[in-house]
């Protein structure tokens, strides 16, 4: 029997569902505080947060919260998208 391989796109429905749930939980916890931070410096703020996640993994064996990492990247992407829209 031939083994079929899924494409990354095949995982999108499940990913979107779990990511939306993560965003809902973050909104309950943080509200829209992501809007109060400017785009300036977001790369270093994001790196610092990622470093914190990896330190927790390294020193406390805390699993990496991949959806939170994706959420942080998503916020950065949205800020850049909004900046581009307002620049035009």
PDB file of N, CA and C in Angstrom:
ATOM      1  N   UNK A   1       0.838  -1.184   0.000  1.00  0.00           N
ATOM      2  CA  UNK A   1       0.000   0.000   0.000  1.00  0.00           C
ATOM      3  C   UNK A   1       0.888   1.254   0.000  1.00  0.00           C
ATOM      4  N   UNK A   2       0.557   2.162  -0.865  1.00  0.00           N
ATOM      5  CA  UNK A   2       1.338   3.389  -0.990  1.00  0.00           C
ATOM      6  C   UNK A   2       1.027   4.341   0.169  1.00  0.00           C
ATOM      7  N   UNK A   3       2.075   4.852   0.747  1.00  0.00           N
ATOM      8  CA  UNK A   3       1.929   5.793   1.856  1.00  0.00           C
ATOM      9  C   UNK A   3       1.700   7.199   1.295  1.00  0.00           C
ATOM     10  N   UNK A   4       0.658   7.855   1.755  1.00  0.00           N
ATOM     11  CA  UNK A   4       0.390   9.219   1.290  1.00  0.00           C
ATOM     12  C   UNK A   4       0.887  10.200   2.333  1.00  0.00           C
ATOM     13  N   UNK A   5       1.398  11.277   1.852  1.00  0.00           N
ATOM     14  CA  UNK A   5       1.925  12.313   2.722  1.00  0.00           C
ATOM     15  C   UNK A   5       1.021  13.536   2.661  1.00  0.00           C
ATOM     16  N   UNK A   6       0.702  14.021   3.823  1.00  0.00           N
ATOM     17  CA  UNK A   6      -0.103  15.238   3.872  1.00  0.00           C
ATOM     18  C   UNK A   6       0.776  16.447   3.572  1.00  0.00           C
ATOM     19  N   UNK A   7       0.183  17.409   2.942  1.00  0.00           N
ATOM     20  CA  UNK A   7       0.839  18.699   2.743  1.00  0.00           C
ATOM     21  C   UNK A   7       0.558  19.549   3.976  1.00  0.00           C
ATOM     22  N   UNK A   8       1.379  20.523   4.213  1.00  0.00           N
ATOM     23  CA  UNK A   8       1.146  21.410   5.358  1.00  0.00           C
ATOM     24  C   UNK A   8      -0.230  22.060   5.299  1.00  0.00           C
ATOM     25  N   UNK A   9      -0.673  22.398   4.100  1.00  0.00           N
ATOM     26  CA  UNK A   9      -1.982  23.022   3.939  1.00  0.00           C
ATOM     27  C   UNK A   9      -3.108  22.122   4.449  1.00  0.00           C
ATOM     28  N   UNK A  10      -2.886  20.816   4.441  1.00  0.00           N
ATOM     29  CA  UNK A  10      -3.908  19.891   4.905  1.00  0.00           C
ATOM     30  C   UNK A  10      -4.184  20.017   6.407  1.00  0.00           C
ATOM     31  N   UNK A  11      -3.238  20.556   7.128  1.00  0.00           N
ATOM     32  CA  UNK A  11      -3.392  20.730   8.573  1.00  0.00           C
ATOM     33  C   UNK A  11      -4.044  22.060   8.941  1.00  0.00           C
ATOM     34  N   UNK A  12      -4.253  22.923   7.964  1.00  0.00           N
ATOM     35  CA  UNK A  12      -4.782  24.261   8.247  1.00  0.00           C
ATOM     36  C   UNK A  12      -6.125  24.272   8.972  1.00  0.00           C
ATOM     37  N   UNK A  13      -7.105  23.471   8.603  1.00  0.00           N
ATOM     38  CA  UNK A  13      -8.380  23.541   9.331  1.00  0.00           C
ATOM     39  C   UNK A  13      -8.228  23.280  10.833  1.00  0.00           C
ATOM     40  N   UNK A  14      -7.480  22.246  11.184  1.00  0.00           N
ATOM     41  CA  UNK A  14      -7.259  21.947  12.607  1.00  0.00           C
ATOM     42  C   UNK A  14      -6.452  23.052  13.275  1.00  0.00           C
ATOM     43  N   UNK A  15      -5.418  23.532  12.563  1.00  0.00           N
ATOM     44  CA  UNK A  15      -4.588  24.604  13.106  1.00  0.00           C
ATOM     45  C   UNK A  15      -5.410  25.859  13.363  1.00  0.00           C
ATOM     46  N   UNK A  16      -6.211  26.258  12.389  1.00  0.00           N
ATOM     47  CA  UNK A  16      -7.011  27.479  12.525  1.00  0.00           C
ATOM     48  C   UNK A  16      -7.944  27.362  13.729  1.00  0.00           C
ATOM     49  N   UNK A  17      -8.549  26.200  13.890  1.00  0.00           N
ATOM     50  CA  UNK A  17      -9.450  25.989  15.028  1.00  0.00           C
ATOM     51  C   UNK A  17      -8.705  26.140  16.355  1.00  0.00           C
ATOM     52  N   UNK A  18      -7.549  25.508  16.475  1.00  0.00           N
ATOM     53  CA  UNK A  18      -6.784  25.601  17.718  1.00  0.00           C
ATOM     54  C   UNK A  18      -6.201  26.998  17.923  1.00  0.00           C
ATOM     55  N   UNK A  19      -5.778  27.636  16.839  1.00  0.00           N
ATOM     56  CA  UNK A  19      -5.219  28.989  16.944  1.00  0.00           C
ATOM     57  C   UNK A  19      -6.296  29.981  17.357  1.00  0.00           C
ATOM     58  N   UNK A  20      -7.483  29.862  16.803  1.00  0.00           N
ATOM     59  CA  UNK A  20      -8.584  30.748  17.207  1.00  0.00           C
ATOM     60  C   UNK A  20      -8.913  30.559  18.683  1.00  0.00           C
ATOM     61  N   UNK A  21      -8.869  29.330  19.156  1.00  0.00           N
ATOM     62  CA  UNK A  21      -9.110  29.072  20.577  1.00  0.00           C
ATOM     63  C   UNK A  21      -8.029  29.731  21.435  1.00  0.00           C
ATOM     64  N   UNK A  22      -6.775  29.641  20.989  1.00  0.00           N
ATOM     65  CA  UNK A  22      -5.683  30.293  21.710  1.00  0.00           C
ATOM     66  C   UNK A  22      -5.879  31.805  21.730  1.00  0.00           C
ATOM     67  N   UNK A  23      -6.260  32.390  20.592  1.00  0.00           N
ATOM     68  CA  UNK A  23      -6.497  33.831  20.533  1.00  0.00           C
ATOM     69  C   UNK A  23      -7.655  34.233  21.442  1.00  0.00           C
ATOM     70  N   UNK A  24      -8.707  33.431  21.488  1.00  0.00           N
ATOM     71  CA  UNK A  24      -9.831  33.713  22.390  1.00  0.00           C
ATOM     72  C   UNK A  24      -9.373  33.697  23.843  1.00  0.00           C
ATOM     73  N   UNK A  25      -8.590  32.689  24.222  1.00  0.00           N
ATOM     74  CA  UNK A  25      -8.084  32.611  25.599  1.00  0.00           C
ATOM     75  C   UNK A  25      -7.175  33.787  25.926  1.00  0.00           C
ATOM     76  N   UNK A  26      -6.322  34.167  24.971  1.00  0.00           N
ATOM     77  CA  UNK A  26      -5.433  35.312  25.190  1.00  0.00           C
ATOM     78  C   UNK A  26      -6.222  36.609  25.311  1.00  0.00           C
ATOM     79  N   UNK A  27      -7.294  36.729  24.541  1.00  0.00           N
ATOM     80  CA  UNK A  27      -8.115  37.938  24.628  1.00  0.00           C
ATOM     81  C   UNK A  27      -8.783  38.045  26.001  1.00  0.00           C
ATOM     82  N   UNK A  28      -9.224  36.922  26.540  1.00  0.00           N
ATOM     83  CA  UNK A  28      -9.810  36.927  27.881  1.00  0.00           C
ATOM     84  C   UNK A  28      -8.767  37.380  28.893  1.00  0.00           C
ATOM     85  N   UNK A  29      -7.548  36.878  28.752  1.00  0.00           N
ATOM     86  CA  UNK A  29      -6.475  37.200  29.699  1.00  0.00           C
ATOM     87  C   UNK A  29      -5.909  38.604  29.504  1.00  0.00           C
ATOM     88  N   UNK A  30      -5.668  38.996  28.260  1.00  0.00           N
ATOM     89  CA  UNK A  30      -4.930  40.227  27.967  1.00  0.00           C
ATOM     90  C   UNK A  30      -5.775  41.336  27.339  1.00  0.00           C
ATOM     91  N   UNK A  31      -6.987  41.026  26.894  1.00  0.00           N
ATOM     92  CA  UNK A  31      -7.773  42.046  26.200  1.00  0.00           C
ATOM     93  C   UNK A  31      -7.093  42.413  24.893  1.00  0.00           C
ATOM     94  N   UNK A  32      -7.163  43.699  24.556  1.00  0.00           N
ATOM     95  CA  UNK A  32      -6.502  44.132  23.316  1.00  0.00           C
ATOM     96  C   UNK A  32      -5.242  44.943  23.623  1.00  0.00           C
ATOM     97  N   UNK A  33      -4.535  44.536  24.679  1.00  0.00           N
ATOM     98  CA  UNK A  33      -3.303  45.247  25.043  1.00  0.00           C
ATOM     99  C   UNK A  33      -2.257  45.205  23.934  1.00  0.00           C
ATOM    100  N   UNK A  34      -2.376  44.242  23.024  1.00  0.00           N
ATOM    101  CA  UNK A  34      -1.414  44.179  21.928  1.00  0.00           C
ATOM    102  C   UNK A  34      -1.459  45.444  21.086  1.00  0.00           C
ATOM    103  N   UNK A  35      -2.607  46.122  21.116  1.00  0.00           N
ATOM    104  CA  UNK A  35      -2.746  47.359  20.332  1.00  0.00           C
ATOM    105  C   UNK A  35      -1.982  48.536  20.948  1.00  0.00           C
ATOM    106  N   UNK A  36      -1.701  48.464  22.235  1.00  0.00           N
ATOM    107  CA  UNK A  36      -1.047  49.590  22.908  1.00  0.00           C
ATOM    108  C   UNK A  36       0.452  49.634  22.639  1.00  0.00           C
ATOM    109  N   UNK A  37       0.993  48.541  22.171  1.00  0.00           N
ATOM    110  CA  UNK A  37       2.417  48.528  21.840  1.00  0.00           C
ATOM    111  C   UNK A  37       2.604  48.950  20.398  1.00  0.00           C
ATOM    112  N   UNK A  38       3.634  49.720  20.171  1.00  0.00           N
ATOM    113  CA  UNK A  38       3.906  50.190  18.817  1.00  0.00           C
ATOM    114  C   UNK A  38       4.687  49.143  18.040  1.00  0.00           C
ATOM    115  N   UNK A  39       4.770  49.362  16.766  1.00  0.00           N
ATOM    116  CA  UNK A  39       5.542  48.464  15.908  1.00  0.00           C
ATOM    117  C   UNK A  39       7.040  48.601  16.199  1.00  0.00           C
ATOM    118  N   UNK A  40       7.451  49.783  16.630  1.00  0.00           N
ATOM    119  CA  UNK A  40       8.868  50.015  16.922  1.00  0.00           C
ATOM    120  C   UNK A  40       9.307  49.100  18.054  1.00  0.00           C
ATOM    121  N   UNK A  41      10.375  48.373  17.812  1.00  0.00           N
ATOM    122  CA  UNK A  41      10.943  47.503  18.827  1.00  0.00           C
ATOM    123  C   UNK A  41      10.272  46.150  18.954  1.00  0.00           C
ATOM    124  N   UNK A  42       9.295  45.874  18.098  1.00  0.00           N
ATOM    125  CA  UNK A  42       8.567  44.615  18.263  1.00  0.00           C
ATOM    126  C   UNK A  42       9.458  43.392  18.026  1.00  0.00           C
ATOM    127  N   UNK A  43      10.457  43.524  17.172  1.00  0.00           N
ATOM    128  CA  UNK A  43      11.344  42.380  16.937  1.00  0.00           C
ATOM    129  C   UNK A  43      12.079  41.972  18.215  1.00  0.00           C
ATOM    130  N   UNK A  44      12.627  42.953  18.925  1.00  0.00           N
ATOM    131  CA  UNK A  44      13.371  42.628  20.143  1.00  0.00           C
ATOM    132  C   UNK A  44      12.441  42.197  21.279  1.00  0.00           C
ATOM    133  N   UNK A  45      11.257  42.787  21.358  1.00  0.00           N
ATOM    134  CA  UNK A  45      10.283  42.339  22.367  1.00  0.00           C
ATOM    135  C   UNK A  45       9.873  40.896  22.105  1.00  0.00           C
ATOM    136  N   UNK A  46       9.663  40.588  20.837  1.00  0.00           N
ATOM    137  CA  UNK A  46       9.254  39.236  20.471  1.00  0.00           C
ATOM    138  C   UNK A  46      10.383  38.248  20.735  1.00  0.00           C
ATOM    139  N   UNK A  47      11.596  38.615  20.377  1.00  0.00           N
ATOM    140  CA  UNK A  47      12.744  37.748  20.652  1.00  0.00           C
ATOM    141  C   UNK A  47      12.873  37.490  22.147  1.00  0.00           C
ATOM    142  N   UNK A  48      12.716  38.520  22.954  1.00  0.00           N
ATOM    143  CA  UNK A  48      12.815  38.355  24.405  1.00  0.00           C
ATOM    144  C   UNK A  48      11.756  37.384  24.920  1.00  0.00           C
ATOM    145  N   UNK A  49      10.553  37.487  24.388  1.00  0.00           N
ATOM    146  CA  UNK A  49       9.472  36.582  24.811  1.00  0.00           C
ATOM    147  C   UNK A  49       9.784  35.154  24.388  1.00  0.00           C
ATOM    148  N   UNK A  50      10.278  34.992  23.164  1.00  0.00           N
ATOM    149  CA  UNK A  50      10.644  33.650  22.695  1.00  0.00           C
ATOM    150  C   UNK A  50      11.780  33.082  23.534  1.00  0.00           C
ATOM    151  N   UNK A  51      12.771  33.917  23.856  1.00  0.00           N
ATOM    152  CA  UNK A  51      13.870  33.466  24.716  1.00  0.00           C
ATOM    153  C   UNK A  51      13.332  32.988  26.063  1.00  0.00           C
ATOM    154  N   UNK A  52      12.340  33.690  26.598  1.00  0.00           N
ATOM    155  CA  UNK A  52      11.729  33.300  27.863  1.00  0.00           C
ATOM    156  C   UNK A  52      11.076  31.920  27.739  1.00  0.00           C
ATOM    157  N   UNK A  53      10.334  31.703  26.676  1.00  0.00           N
ATOM    158  CA  UNK A  53       9.711  30.392  26.463  1.00  0.00           C
ATOM    159  C   UNK A  53      10.771  29.287  26.411  1.00  0.00           C
ATOM    160  N   UNK A  54      11.877  29.536  25.700  1.00  0.00           N
ATOM    161  CA  UNK A  54      12.906  28.514  25.566  1.00  0.00           C
ATOM    162  C   UNK A  54      13.681  28.316  26.866  1.00  0.00           C
ATOM    163  N   UNK A  55      13.872  29.387  27.653  1.00  0.00           N
ATOM    164  CA  UNK A  55      14.485  29.236  28.975  1.00  0.00           C
ATOM    165  C   UNK A  55      13.605  28.388  29.882  1.00  0.00           C
ATOM    166  N   UNK A  56      12.294  28.599  29.829  1.00  0.00           N
ATOM    167  CA  UNK A  56      11.378  27.784  30.626  1.00  0.00           C
ATOM    168  C   UNK A  56      11.459  26.317  30.203  1.00  0.00           C
ATOM    169  N   UNK A  57      11.627  26.081  28.917  1.00  0.00           N
ATOM    170  CA  UNK A  57      11.782  24.719  28.428  1.00  0.00           C
ATOM    171  C   UNK A  57      13.104  24.122  28.918  1.00  0.00           C
ATOM    172  N   UNK A  58      14.160  24.900  28.781  1.00  0.00           N
ATOM    173  CA  UNK A  58      15.501  24.409  29.126  1.00  0.00           C
ATOM    174  C   UNK A  58      15.642  24.133  30.623  1.00  0.00           C
ATOM    175  N   UNK A  59      15.161  25.059  31.463  1.00  0.00           N
ATOM    176  CA  UNK A  59      15.408  24.968  32.893  1.00  0.00           C
ATOM    177  C   UNK A  59      14.278  24.327  33.694  1.00  0.00           C
ATOM    178  N   UNK A  60      13.057  24.327  33.156  1.00  0.00           N
ATOM    179  CA  UNK A  60      11.932  23.760  33.904  1.00  0.00           C
ATOM    180  C   UNK A  60      11.194  22.685  33.121  1.00  0.00           C
ATOM    181  N   UNK A  61      11.723  22.370  31.928  1.00  0.00           N
ATOM    182  CA  UNK A  61      11.100  21.360  31.070  1.00  0.00           C
ATOM    183  C   UNK A  61       9.634  21.688  30.758  1.00  0.00           C
ATOM    184  N   UNK A  62       9.327  22.986  30.701  1.00  0.00           N
ATOM    185  CA  UNK A  62       7.990  23.442  30.333  1.00  0.00           C
ATOM    186  C   UNK A  62       7.853  23.338  28.821  1.00  0.00           C
ATOM    187  N   UNK A  63       6.820  22.674  28.331  1.00  0.00           N
ATOM    188  CA  UNK A  63       6.663  22.551  26.874  1.00  0.00           C
ATOM    189  C   UNK A  63       6.619  23.921  26.188  1.00  0.00           C
ATOM    190  N   UNK A  64       7.179  23.977  24.999  1.00  0.00           N
ATOM    191  CA  UNK A  64       7.155  25.198  24.199  1.00  0.00           C
ATOM    192  C   UNK A  64       5.708  25.460  23.781  1.00  0.00           C
ATOM    193  N   UNK A  65       5.168  26.645  24.055  1.00  0.00           N
ATOM    194  CA  UNK A  65       3.783  26.963  23.661  1.00  0.00           C
ATOM    195  C   UNK A  65       3.736  27.465  22.219  1.00  0.00           C
ATOM    196  N   UNK A  66       3.763  26.532  21.285  1.00  0.00           N
ATOM    197  CA  UNK A  66       3.873  26.888  19.868  1.00  0.00           C
ATOM    198  C   UNK A  66       2.765  27.831  19.413  1.00  0.00           C
ATOM    199  N   UNK A  67       1.551  27.624  19.879  1.00  0.00           N
ATOM    200  CA  UNK A  67       0.472  28.524  19.454  1.00  0.00           C
ATOM    201  C   UNK A  67       0.674  29.935  19.990  1.00  0.00           C
ATOM    202  N   UNK A  68       1.280  30.073  21.169  1.00  0.00           N
ATOM    203  CA  UNK A  68       1.585  31.419  21.685  1.00  0.00           C
ATOM    204  C   UNK A  68       2.703  32.061  20.873  1.00  0.00           C
ATOM    205  N   UNK A  69       3.677  31.264  20.470  1.00  0.00           N
ATOM    206  CA  UNK A  69       4.741  31.791  19.611  1.00  0.00           C
ATOM    207  C   UNK A  69       4.142  32.267  18.292  1.00  0.00           C
ATOM    208  N   UNK A  70       3.275  31.454  17.722  1.00  0.00           N
ATOM    209  CA  UNK A  70       2.610  31.838  16.480  1.00  0.00           C
ATOM    210  C   UNK A  70       1.755  33.082  16.700  1.00  0.00           C
ATOM    211  N   UNK A  71       1.095  33.161  17.849  1.00  0.00           N
ATOM    212  CA  UNK A  71       0.278  34.331  18.175  1.00  0.00           C
ATOM    213  C   UNK A  71       1.096  35.599  18.247  1.00  0.00           C
ATOM    214  N   UNK A  72       2.273  35.520  18.852  1.00  0.00           N
ATOM    215  CA  UNK A  72       3.149  36.689  18.911  1.00  0.00           C
ATOM    216  C   UNK A  72       3.595  37.107  17.515  1.00  0.00           C
ATOM    217  N   UNK A  73       3.956  36.130  16.691  1.00  0.00           N
ATOM    218  CA  UNK A  73       4.353  36.437  15.315  1.00  0.00           C
ATOM    219  C   UNK A  73       3.183  37.029  14.543  1.00  0.00           C
ATOM    220  N   UNK A  74       2.002  36.510  14.785  1.00  0.00           N
ATOM    221  CA  UNK A  74       0.793  37.003  14.122  1.00  0.00           C
ATOM    222  C   UNK A  74       0.541  38.467  14.483  1.00  0.00           C
ATOM    223  N   UNK A  75       0.691  38.810  15.755  1.00  0.00           N
ATOM    224  CA  UNK A  75       0.522  40.202  16.175  1.00  0.00           C
ATOM    225  C   UNK A  75       1.507  41.103  15.429  1.00  0.00           C
ATOM    226  N   UNK A  76       2.752  40.677  15.338  1.00  0.00           N
ATOM    227  CA  UNK A  76       3.755  41.468  14.610  1.00  0.00           C
ATOM    228  C   UNK A  76       3.352  41.636  13.154  1.00  0.00           C
ATOM    229  N   UNK A  77       2.876  40.555  12.554  1.00  0.00           N
ATOM    230  CA  UNK A  77       2.445  40.605  11.154  1.00  0.00           C
ATOM    231  C   UNK A  77       1.277  41.567  10.980  1.00  0.00           C
ATOM    232  N   UNK A  78       0.309  41.525  11.884  1.00  0.00           N
ATOM    233  CA  UNK A  78      -0.855  42.418  11.800  1.00  0.00           C
ATOM    234  C   UNK A  78      -0.410  43.867  11.936  1.00  0.00           C
ATOM    235  N   UNK A  79       0.491  44.151  12.877  1.00  0.00           N
ATOM    236  CA  UNK A  79       0.984  45.530  13.023  1.00  0.00           C
ATOM    237  C   UNK A  79       1.624  46.010  11.722  1.00  0.00           C
ATOM    238  N   UNK A  80       2.447  45.162  11.104  1.00  0.00           N
ATOM    239  CA  UNK A  80       3.099  45.553   9.855  1.00  0.00           C
ATOM    240  C   UNK A  80       2.081  45.731   8.732  1.00  0.00           C
ATOM    241  N   UNK A  81       1.087  44.856   8.678  1.00  0.00           N
ATOM    242  CA  UNK A  81       0.029  44.980   7.684  1.00  0.00           C
ATOM    243  C   UNK A  81      -0.722  46.297   7.853  1.00  0.00           C
ATOM    244  N   UNK A  82      -1.082  46.618   9.085  1.00  0.00           N
ATOM    245  CA  UNK A  82      -1.791  47.857   9.360  1.00  0.00           C
ATOM    246  C   UNK A  82      -0.943  49.078   9.034  1.00  0.00           C
ATOM    247  N   UNK A  83       0.348  49.005   9.332  1.00  0.00           N
ATOM    248  CA  UNK A  83       1.234  50.125   9.006  1.00  0.00           C
ATOM    249  C   UNK A  83       1.286  50.336   7.501  1.00  0.00           C
ATOM    250  N   UNK A  84       1.377  49.255   6.745  1.00  0.00           N
ATOM    251  CA  UNK A  84       1.410  49.356   5.280  1.00  0.00           C
ATOM    252  C   UNK A  84       0.119  49.953   4.739  1.00  0.00           C
ATOM    253  N   UNK A  85      -1.013  49.514   5.304  1.00  0.00           N
ATOM    254  CA  UNK A  85      -2.305  50.045   4.848  1.00  0.00           C
ATOM    255  C   UNK A  85      -2.413  51.532   5.096  1.00  0.00           C
ATOM    256  N   UNK A  86      -1.910  51.980   6.240  1.00  0.00           N
ATOM    257  CA  UNK A  86      -2.017  53.407   6.591  1.00  0.00           C
ATOM    258  C   UNK A  86      -0.987  54.262   5.869  1.00  0.00           C
ATOM    259  N   UNK A  87       0.062  53.610   5.344  1.00  0.00           N
ATOM    260  CA  UNK A  87       1.091  54.352   4.613  1.00  0.00           C
ATOM    261  C   UNK A  87       0.639  54.663   3.185  1.00  0.00           C
ATOM    262  N   UNK A  88      -0.304  53.897   2.702  1.00  0.00           N
ATOM    263  CA  UNK A  88      -0.758  54.094   1.304  1.00  0.00           C
ATOM    264  C   UNK A  88      -1.911  55.048   1.217  1.00  0.00           C
TER     265      UNK A  88
END
